[in-house]
Tab-separated table of C-alpha atoms in Angstrom:
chain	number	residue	atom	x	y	z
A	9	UNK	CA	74.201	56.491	74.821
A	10	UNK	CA	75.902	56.853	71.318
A	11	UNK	CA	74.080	59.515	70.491
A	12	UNK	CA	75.112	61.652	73.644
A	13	UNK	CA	78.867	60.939	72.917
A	14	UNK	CA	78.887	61.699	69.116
A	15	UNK	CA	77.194	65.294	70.592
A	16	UNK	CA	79.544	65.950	72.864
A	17	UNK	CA	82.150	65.317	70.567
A	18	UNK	CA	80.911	67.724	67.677
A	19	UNK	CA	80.144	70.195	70.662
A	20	UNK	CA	83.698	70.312	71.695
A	21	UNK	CA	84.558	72.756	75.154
A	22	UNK	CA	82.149	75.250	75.520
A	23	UNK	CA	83.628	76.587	78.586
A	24	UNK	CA	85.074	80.797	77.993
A	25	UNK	CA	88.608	80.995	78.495
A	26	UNK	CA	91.029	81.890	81.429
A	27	UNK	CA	91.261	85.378	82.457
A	28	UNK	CA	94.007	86.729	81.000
A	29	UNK	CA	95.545	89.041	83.464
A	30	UNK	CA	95.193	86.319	86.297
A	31	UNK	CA	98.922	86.548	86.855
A	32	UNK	CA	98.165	90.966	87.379
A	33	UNK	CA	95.261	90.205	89.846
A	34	UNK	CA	97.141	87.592	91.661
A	35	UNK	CA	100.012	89.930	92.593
A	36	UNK	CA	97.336	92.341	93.096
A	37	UNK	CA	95.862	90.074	95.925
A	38	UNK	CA	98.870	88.935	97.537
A	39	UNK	CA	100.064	92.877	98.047
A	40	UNK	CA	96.756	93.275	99.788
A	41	UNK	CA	97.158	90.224	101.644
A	42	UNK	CA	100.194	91.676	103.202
A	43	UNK	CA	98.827	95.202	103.264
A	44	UNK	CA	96.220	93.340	105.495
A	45	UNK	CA	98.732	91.488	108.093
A	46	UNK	CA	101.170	94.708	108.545
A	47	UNK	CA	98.329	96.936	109.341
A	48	UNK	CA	96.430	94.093	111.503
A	49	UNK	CA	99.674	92.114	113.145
A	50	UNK	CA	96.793	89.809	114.182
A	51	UNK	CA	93.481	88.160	112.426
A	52	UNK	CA	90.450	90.039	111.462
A	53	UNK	CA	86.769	88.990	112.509
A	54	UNK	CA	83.976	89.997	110.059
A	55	UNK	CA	79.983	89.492	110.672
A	56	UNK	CA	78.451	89.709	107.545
A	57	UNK	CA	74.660	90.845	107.325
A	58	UNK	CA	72.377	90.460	104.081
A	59	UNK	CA	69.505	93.469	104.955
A	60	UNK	CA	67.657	92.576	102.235
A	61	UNK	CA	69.921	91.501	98.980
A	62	UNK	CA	69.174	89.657	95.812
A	63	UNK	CA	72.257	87.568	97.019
A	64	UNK	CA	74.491	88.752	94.386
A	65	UNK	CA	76.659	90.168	96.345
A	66	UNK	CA	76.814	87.194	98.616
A	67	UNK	CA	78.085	85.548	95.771
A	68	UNK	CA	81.171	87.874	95.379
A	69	UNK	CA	81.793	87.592	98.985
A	70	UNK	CA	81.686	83.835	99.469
A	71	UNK	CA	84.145	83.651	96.250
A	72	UNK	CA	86.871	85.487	98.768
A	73	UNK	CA	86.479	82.136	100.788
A	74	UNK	CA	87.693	79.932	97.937
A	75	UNK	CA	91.590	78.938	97.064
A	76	UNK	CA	92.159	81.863	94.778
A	77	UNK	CA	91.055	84.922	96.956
A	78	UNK	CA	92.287	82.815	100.413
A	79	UNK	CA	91.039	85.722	102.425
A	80	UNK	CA	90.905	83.086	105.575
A	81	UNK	CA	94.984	82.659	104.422
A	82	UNK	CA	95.818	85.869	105.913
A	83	UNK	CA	93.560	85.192	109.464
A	84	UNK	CA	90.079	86.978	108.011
A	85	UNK	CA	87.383	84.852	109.240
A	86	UNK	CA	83.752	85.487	108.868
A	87	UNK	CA	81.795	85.086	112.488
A	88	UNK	CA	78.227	83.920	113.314
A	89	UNK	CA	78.254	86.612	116.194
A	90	UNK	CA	78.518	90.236	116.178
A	91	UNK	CA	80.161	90.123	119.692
A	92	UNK	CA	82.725	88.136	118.301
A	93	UNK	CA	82.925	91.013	114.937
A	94	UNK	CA	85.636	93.657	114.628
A	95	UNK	CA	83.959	94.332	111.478
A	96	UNK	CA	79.928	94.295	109.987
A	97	UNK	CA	79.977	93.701	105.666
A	98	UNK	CA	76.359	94.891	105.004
A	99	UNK	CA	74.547	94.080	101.599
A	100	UNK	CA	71.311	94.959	100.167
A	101	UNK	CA	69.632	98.010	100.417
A	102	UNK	CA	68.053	97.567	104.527
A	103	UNK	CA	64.616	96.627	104.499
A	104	UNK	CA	62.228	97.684	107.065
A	105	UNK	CA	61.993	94.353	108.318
A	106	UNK	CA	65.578	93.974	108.705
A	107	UNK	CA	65.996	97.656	110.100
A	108	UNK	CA	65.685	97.144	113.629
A	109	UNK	CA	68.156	93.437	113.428
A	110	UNK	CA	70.831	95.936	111.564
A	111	UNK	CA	70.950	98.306	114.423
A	112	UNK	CA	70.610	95.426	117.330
A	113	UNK	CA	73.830	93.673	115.294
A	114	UNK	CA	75.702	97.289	115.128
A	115	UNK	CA	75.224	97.641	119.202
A	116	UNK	CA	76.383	94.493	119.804
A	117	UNK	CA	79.753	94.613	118.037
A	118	UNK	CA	82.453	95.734	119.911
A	119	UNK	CA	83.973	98.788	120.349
A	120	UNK	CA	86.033	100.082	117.688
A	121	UNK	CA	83.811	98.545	115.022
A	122	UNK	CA	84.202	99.306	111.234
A	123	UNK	CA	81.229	99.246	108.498
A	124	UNK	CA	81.433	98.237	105.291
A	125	UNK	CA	78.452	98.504	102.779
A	126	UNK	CA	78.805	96.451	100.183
A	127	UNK	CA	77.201	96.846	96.465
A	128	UNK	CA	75.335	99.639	94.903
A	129	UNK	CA	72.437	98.923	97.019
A	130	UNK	CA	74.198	99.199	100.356
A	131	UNK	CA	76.136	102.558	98.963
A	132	UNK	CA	73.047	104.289	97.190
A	133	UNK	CA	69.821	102.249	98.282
A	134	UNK	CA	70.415	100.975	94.441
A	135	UNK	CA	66.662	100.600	92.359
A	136	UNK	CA	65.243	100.014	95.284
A	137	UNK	CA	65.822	103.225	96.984
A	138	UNK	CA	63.626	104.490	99.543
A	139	UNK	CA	59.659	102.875	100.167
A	140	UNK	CA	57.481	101.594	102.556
A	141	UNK	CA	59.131	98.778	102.293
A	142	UNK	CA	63.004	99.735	102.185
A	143	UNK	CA	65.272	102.338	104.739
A	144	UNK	CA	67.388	102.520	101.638
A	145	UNK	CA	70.957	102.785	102.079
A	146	UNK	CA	72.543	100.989	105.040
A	147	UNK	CA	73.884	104.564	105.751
A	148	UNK	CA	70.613	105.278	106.545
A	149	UNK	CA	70.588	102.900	109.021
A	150	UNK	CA	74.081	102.836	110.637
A	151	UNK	CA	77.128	105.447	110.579
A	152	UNK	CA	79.068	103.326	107.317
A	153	UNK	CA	83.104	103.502	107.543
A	154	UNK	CA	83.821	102.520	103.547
A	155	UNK	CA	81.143	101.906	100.301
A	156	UNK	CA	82.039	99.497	97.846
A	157	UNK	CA	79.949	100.032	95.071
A	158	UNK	CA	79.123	97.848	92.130
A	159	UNK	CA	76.291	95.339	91.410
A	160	UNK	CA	77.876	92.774	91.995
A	161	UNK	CA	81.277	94.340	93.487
A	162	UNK	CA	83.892	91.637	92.071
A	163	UNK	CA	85.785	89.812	95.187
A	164	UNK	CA	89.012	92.051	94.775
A	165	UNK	CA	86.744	95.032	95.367
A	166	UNK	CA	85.491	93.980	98.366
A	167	UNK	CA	89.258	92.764	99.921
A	168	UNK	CA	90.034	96.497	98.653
A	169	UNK	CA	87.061	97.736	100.400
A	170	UNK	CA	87.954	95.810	103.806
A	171	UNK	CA	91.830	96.929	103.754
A	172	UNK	CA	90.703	100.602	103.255
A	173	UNK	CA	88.405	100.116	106.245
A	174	UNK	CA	91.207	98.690	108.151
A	175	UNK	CA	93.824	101.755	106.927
A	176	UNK	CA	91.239	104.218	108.088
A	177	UNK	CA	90.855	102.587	111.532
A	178	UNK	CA	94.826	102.472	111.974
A	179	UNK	CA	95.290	105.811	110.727
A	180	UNK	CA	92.534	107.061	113.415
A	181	UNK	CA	94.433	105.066	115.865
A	182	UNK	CA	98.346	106.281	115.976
């Protein structure tokens, strides 16, 4: 037992430091946030669909759930069911197993739906690309409204990627 306490102690904190330009992000977030509400007026429903991910970009996604991000804050709640979606957040480059589930889950959204792909295999079909086993792109698969690309996309990315969806679908609109 000693012995583990004098190593922590000559360890010390081995943890990295804050982010320094937390205080940039934060306004960053709360302008989208309210980007988000005056375009909406109302909450936003999102189905999320992994076609085939490493889960990396699950990750980034689930992070928007936590106190920082507070997507749910501003009334954007992830679903179980596409007919309860406005929106589909696709990951992972679309297997050909999942192929045939992507379009079923597209059908049964409602009417106007948006598309996001999320990550560079969703956008591009990433180093998986195109096989036997893989459609590729989700593009490929379904008509996609906004790409976010990265691998993993950090959180804000993928808020920016859903309020761009949502200014598209309000610009189509008026």
């Amino acid at each position: 037992m000693w012995q583990i306490l004098r190593q922590i102690a000559r360890t010390g904190i081995v943890t990295e430091p804050a982010p320094s330009s937390a205080a940039g992000e934060a306004t960053t977030i709360q302008s989208i946030h309210q980007a988000l509400l005056d375009i909406l007026g109302q909450a936003l429903t999102i189905r999320q669909v992994d076609a085939g991910s490493c889960n990396g970009c699950e990750l980034e996604i689930h992070a928007l759930g936590n106190p920082y991000y507070n997507i749910e804050g501003l009334g954007i709640k992830f679903v179980a069911s596409p007919r309860h979606a406005d929106m589909l957040l696709v990951t992972g480059p679309v297997s050909r197993h999942m192929e045939e589930a992507l379009r079923r889950t597209y059908v049964a959204t409602p009417e106007p739906r948006l598309v996001v792909a999320v990550g560079d295999c969703g956008c591009t079909g990433g180093i998986f690309g195109e096989s036997y086993a893989s459609c590729g792109r989700v593009a490929n698969v379904i008509p996609v409204d906004v790409t976010v690309p990265g691998c993993p996309p950090p959180p804000i990315e993928i808020l920016r990627g859903i309020l761009s969806a949502v200014r598209r679908t309000k610009s189509a609109r008026s």
